[in-house]
Short mmCIF file of C-alpha atoms in Angstrom, two decimals:
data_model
loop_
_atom_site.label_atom_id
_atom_site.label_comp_id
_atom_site.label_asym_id
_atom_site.label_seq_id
_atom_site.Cartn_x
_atom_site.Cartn_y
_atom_site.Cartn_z
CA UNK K 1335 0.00 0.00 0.00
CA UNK K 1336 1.31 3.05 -0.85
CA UNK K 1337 1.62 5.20 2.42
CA UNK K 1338 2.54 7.79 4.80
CA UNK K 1339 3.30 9.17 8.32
CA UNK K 1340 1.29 12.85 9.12
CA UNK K 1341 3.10 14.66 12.03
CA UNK K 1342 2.13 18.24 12.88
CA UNK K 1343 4.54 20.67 14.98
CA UNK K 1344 4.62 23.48 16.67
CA UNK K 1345 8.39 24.14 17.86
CA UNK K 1346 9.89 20.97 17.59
CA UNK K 1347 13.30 22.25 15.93
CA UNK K 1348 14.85 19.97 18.48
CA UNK K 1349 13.00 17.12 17.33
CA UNK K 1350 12.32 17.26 13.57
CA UNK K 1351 15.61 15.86 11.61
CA UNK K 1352 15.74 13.47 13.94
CA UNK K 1353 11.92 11.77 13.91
CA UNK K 1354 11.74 12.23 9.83
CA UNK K 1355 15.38 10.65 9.53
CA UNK K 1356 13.46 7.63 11.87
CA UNK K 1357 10.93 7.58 10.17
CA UNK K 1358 12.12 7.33 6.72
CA UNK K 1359 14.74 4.61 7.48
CA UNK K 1360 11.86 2.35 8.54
CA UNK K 1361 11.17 1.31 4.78
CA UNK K 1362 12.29 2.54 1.50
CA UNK K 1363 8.80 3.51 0.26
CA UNK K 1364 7.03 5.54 3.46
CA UNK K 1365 6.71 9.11 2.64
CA UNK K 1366 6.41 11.95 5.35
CA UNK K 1367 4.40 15.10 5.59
CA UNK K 1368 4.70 17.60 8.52
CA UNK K 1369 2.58 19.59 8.80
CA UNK K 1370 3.98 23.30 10.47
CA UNK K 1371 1.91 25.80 12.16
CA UNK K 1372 4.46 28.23 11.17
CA UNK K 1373 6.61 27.67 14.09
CA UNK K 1374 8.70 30.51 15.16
CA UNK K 1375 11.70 28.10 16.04
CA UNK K 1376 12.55 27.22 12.29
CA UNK K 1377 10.70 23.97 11.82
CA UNK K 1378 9.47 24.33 8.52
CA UNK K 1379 13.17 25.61 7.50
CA UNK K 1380 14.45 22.64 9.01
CA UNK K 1381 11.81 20.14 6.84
CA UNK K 1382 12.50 22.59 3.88
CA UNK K 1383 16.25 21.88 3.39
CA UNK K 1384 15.69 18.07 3.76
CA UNK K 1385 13.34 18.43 1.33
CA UNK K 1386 16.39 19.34 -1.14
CA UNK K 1387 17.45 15.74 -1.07
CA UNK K 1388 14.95 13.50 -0.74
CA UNK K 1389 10.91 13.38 -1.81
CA UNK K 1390 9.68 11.37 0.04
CA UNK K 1391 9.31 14.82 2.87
CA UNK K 1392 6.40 16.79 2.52
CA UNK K 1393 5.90 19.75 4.06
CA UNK K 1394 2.34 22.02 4.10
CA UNK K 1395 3.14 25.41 6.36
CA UNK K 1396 0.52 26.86 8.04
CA UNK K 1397 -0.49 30.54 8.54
CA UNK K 1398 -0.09 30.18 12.88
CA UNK K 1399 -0.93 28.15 15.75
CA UNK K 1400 -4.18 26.71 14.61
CA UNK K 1401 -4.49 23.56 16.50
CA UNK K 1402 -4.24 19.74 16.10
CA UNK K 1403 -6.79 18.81 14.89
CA UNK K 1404 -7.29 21.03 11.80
CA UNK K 1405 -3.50 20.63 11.24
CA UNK K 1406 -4.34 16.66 11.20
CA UNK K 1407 -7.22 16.83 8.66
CA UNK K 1408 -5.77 19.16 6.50
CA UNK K 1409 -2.71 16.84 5.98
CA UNK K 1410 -5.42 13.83 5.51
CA UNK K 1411 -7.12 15.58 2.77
CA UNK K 1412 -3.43 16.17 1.52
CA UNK K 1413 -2.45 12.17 1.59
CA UNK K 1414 -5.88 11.60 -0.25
CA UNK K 1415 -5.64 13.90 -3.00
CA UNK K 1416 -2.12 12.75 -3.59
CA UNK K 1417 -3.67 8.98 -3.47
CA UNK K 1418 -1.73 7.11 -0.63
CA UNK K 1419 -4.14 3.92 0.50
CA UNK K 1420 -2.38 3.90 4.28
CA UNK K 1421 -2.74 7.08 5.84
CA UNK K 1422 -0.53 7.26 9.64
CA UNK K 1423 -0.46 10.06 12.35
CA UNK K 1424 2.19 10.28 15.11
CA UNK K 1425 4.01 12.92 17.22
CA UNK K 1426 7.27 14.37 16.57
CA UNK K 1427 8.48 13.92 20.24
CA UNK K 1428 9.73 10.34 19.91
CA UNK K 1429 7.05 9.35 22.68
CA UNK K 1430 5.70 6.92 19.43
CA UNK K 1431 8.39 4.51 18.49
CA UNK K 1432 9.22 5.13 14.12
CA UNK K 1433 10.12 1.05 14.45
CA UNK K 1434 6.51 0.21 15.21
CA UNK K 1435 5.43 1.82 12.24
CA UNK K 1436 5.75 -1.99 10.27
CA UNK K 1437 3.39 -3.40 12.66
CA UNK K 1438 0.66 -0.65 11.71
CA UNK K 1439 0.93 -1.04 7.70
CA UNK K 1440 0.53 -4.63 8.18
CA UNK K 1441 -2.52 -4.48 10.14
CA UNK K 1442 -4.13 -1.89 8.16
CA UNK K 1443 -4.43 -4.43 5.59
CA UNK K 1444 -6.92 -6.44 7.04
CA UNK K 1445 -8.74 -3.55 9.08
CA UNK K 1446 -9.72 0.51 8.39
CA UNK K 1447 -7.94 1.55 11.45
CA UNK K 1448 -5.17 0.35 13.58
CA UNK K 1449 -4.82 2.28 16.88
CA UNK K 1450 -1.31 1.96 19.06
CA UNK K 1451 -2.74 1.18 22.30
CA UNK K 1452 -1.19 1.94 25.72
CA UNK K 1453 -4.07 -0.05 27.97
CA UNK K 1454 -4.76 -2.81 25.77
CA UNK K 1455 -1.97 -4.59 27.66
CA UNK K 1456 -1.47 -3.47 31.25
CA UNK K 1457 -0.30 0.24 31.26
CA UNK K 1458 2.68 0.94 28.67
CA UNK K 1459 3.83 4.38 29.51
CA UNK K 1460 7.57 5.42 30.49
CA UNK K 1461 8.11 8.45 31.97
CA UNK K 1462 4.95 10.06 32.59
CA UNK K 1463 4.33 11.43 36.14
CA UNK K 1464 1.58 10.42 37.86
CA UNK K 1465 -1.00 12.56 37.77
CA UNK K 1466 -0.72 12.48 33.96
CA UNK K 1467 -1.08 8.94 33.84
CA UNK K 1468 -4.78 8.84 36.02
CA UNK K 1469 -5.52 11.81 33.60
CA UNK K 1470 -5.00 9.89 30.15
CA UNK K 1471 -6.33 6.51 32.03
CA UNK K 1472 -9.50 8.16 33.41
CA UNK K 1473 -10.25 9.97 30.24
CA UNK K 1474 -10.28 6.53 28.32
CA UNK K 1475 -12.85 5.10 30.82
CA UNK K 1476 -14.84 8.14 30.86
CA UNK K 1477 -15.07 8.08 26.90
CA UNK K 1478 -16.00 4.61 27.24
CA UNK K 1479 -18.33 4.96 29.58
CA UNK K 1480 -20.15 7.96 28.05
CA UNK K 1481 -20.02 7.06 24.50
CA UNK K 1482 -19.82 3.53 24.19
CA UNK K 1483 -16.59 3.55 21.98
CA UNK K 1484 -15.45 -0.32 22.72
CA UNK K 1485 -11.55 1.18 22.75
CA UNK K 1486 -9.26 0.63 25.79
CA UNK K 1487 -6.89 3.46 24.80
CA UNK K 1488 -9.50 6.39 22.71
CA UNK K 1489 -7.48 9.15 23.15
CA UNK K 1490 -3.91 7.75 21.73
CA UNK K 1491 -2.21 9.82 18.77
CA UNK K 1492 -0.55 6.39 17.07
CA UNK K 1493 -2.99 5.19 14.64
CA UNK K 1494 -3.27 4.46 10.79
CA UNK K 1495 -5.78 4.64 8.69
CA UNK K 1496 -7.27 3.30 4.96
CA UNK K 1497 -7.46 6.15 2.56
CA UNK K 1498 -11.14 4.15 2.04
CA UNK K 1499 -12.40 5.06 5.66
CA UNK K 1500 -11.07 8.71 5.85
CA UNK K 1501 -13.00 9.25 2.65
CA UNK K 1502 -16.24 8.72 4.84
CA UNK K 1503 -15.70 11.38 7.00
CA UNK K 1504 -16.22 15.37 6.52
CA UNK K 1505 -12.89 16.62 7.73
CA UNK K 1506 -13.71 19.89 7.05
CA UNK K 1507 -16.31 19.41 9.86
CA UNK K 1508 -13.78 18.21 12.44
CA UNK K 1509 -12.79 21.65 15.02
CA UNK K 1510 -11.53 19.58 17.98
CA UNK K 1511 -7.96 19.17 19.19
CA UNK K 1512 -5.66 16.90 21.22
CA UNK K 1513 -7.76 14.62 23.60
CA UNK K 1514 -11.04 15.48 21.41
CA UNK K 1515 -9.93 15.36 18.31
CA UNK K 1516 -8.62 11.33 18.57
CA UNK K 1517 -11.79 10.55 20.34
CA UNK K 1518 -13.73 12.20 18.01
CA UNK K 1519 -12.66 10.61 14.71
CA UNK K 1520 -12.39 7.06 16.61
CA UNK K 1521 -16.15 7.41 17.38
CA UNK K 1522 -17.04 8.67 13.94
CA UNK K 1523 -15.58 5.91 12.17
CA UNK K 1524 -16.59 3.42 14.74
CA UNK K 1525 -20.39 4.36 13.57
CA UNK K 1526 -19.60 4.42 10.30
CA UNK K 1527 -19.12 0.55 10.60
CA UNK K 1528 -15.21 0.83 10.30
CA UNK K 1529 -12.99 -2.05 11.25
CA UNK K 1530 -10.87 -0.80 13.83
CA UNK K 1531 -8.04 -2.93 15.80
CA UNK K 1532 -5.73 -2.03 18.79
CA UNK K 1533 -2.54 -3.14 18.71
CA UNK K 1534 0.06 -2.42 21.77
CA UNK K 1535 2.50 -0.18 22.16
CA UNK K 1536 4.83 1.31 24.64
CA UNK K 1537 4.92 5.03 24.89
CA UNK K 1538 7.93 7.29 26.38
CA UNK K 1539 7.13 10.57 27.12
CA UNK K 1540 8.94 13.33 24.99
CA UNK K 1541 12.88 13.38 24.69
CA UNK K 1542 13.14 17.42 24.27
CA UNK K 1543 10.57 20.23 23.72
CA UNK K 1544 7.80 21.22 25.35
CA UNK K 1545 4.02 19.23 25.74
CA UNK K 1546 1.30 21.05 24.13
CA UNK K 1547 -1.24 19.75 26.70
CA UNK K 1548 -2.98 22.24 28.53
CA UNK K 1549 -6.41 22.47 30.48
CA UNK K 1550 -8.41 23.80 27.28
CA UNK K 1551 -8.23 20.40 25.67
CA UNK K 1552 -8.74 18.41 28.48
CA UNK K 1553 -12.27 20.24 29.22
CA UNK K 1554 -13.07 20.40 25.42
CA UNK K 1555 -12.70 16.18 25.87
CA UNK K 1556 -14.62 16.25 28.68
CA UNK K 1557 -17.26 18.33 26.70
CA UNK K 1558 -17.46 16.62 23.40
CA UNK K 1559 -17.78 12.90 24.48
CA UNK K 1560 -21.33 14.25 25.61
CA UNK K 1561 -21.70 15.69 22.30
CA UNK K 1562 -20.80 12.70 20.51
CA UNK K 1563 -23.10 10.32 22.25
CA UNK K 1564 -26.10 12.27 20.72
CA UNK K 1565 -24.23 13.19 17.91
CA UNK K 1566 -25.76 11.06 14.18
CA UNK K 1567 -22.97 10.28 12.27
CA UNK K 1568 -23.35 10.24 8.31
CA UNK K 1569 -21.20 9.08 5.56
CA UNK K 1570 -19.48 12.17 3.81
CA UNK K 1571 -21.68 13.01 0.61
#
């Protein structure tokens, strides 16, 4: 399948060579695209100049800060209008493992989405403090609970998708970030009547930079998994 690994930044300079060198390495045939909300550190420079020698790096460059989500979508409707089948998302941060990437593109060929799971085995985080840890756990039972998405780990950023399913959905529609934003298009596919597996992963918290979570996304969660339980999901016209 012809495919590729979506990873928007926001000031990871410190990060970027690095995770698209990773990435890249993994097989001779994954393309990249970053996609940059014009991040004052020199990202996009960065991605530019390794664009010079090798096209397999794409790089769309956003006008600010404009959030995850949107950043997400528009680099999915990128990936589908170029016409890769497997479509991935991951962080830049190095808390998502480039060697697991394998294990996702061969699962994807027998379901619509694979989702790297931290709970679906035990607990597999490294590194996190505490209190983050109850957060991320405790906002996967609450989704559960609330919307009756059957996923142990809802809210993880490790997933990969067939072009086929993220054809379904309206991305243009899609305003939610972090937290909401992977619960979100997990439940919308999940009543679309997508196939969607968990596979396990371990997760290590960032090697450099700074997180990006903050208490607006974890309230907009909180928000929108009561939104999506009386929300009717419709195939994309």
């Amino acid at each position: 399948m012809k495919s590729i690994v979506v990873i928007p930044t926001y000031n990871e300079s410190d990060n970027i060579r690095n995770i698209i060198t990773a990435v890249l390495n993994v097989q001779n045939d994954l393309n990249i695209l970053i996609v940059d909300d014009n991040s004052p550190d020199g990202t996009s420079a960065i991605v530019q100049e390794m664009m010079q020698t090798d096209n397999r790096i794409h790089l769309i460059t956003r006008a600010g800060k404009m959030g995850l989500g949107t950043a997400y979508c528009e680099g999915f409707q990128y990936c589908l209008d170029l016409g890769f089948e497997a479509i991935m998302e991951m962080d830049a941060d190095f808390s998502h493992n480039p060697e697991d990437i394998p294990r996702f593109l061969e699962e994807i060929k027998h379901n619509d989405v694979v989702i790297g799971s931290r709970y679906i085995s035990g607990m597999n985080v490294v590194n996190w403090p505490l209190h983050r840890l109850i957060l991320s756990y405790g906002a996967n039972i609450y989704s559960r609970i609330i919307s009756g998405l059957p996923l142990k780990d809802a809210t993880g950023g490790f997933k990969c998708f067939r072009a086929e399913a993220l054809r379904k959905i309206d991305l243009k529609a899609i305003h939610s970030n972090g937290y909401g934003f992977q619960i979100e298009m997990n439940y919308r596919l999940w009543k679309l009547g997508c196939k969607i597996k968990e596979i396990s992963i371990i997760f290590i918290d960032r090697r450099s930079g700074v997180s990006k979570m903050n208490k607006k996304i974890i309230w907009e969660a909180i928000f929108l998994v009561w939104k999506l339980k009386f929300m009717n999901v419709e195939p994309k016209k």
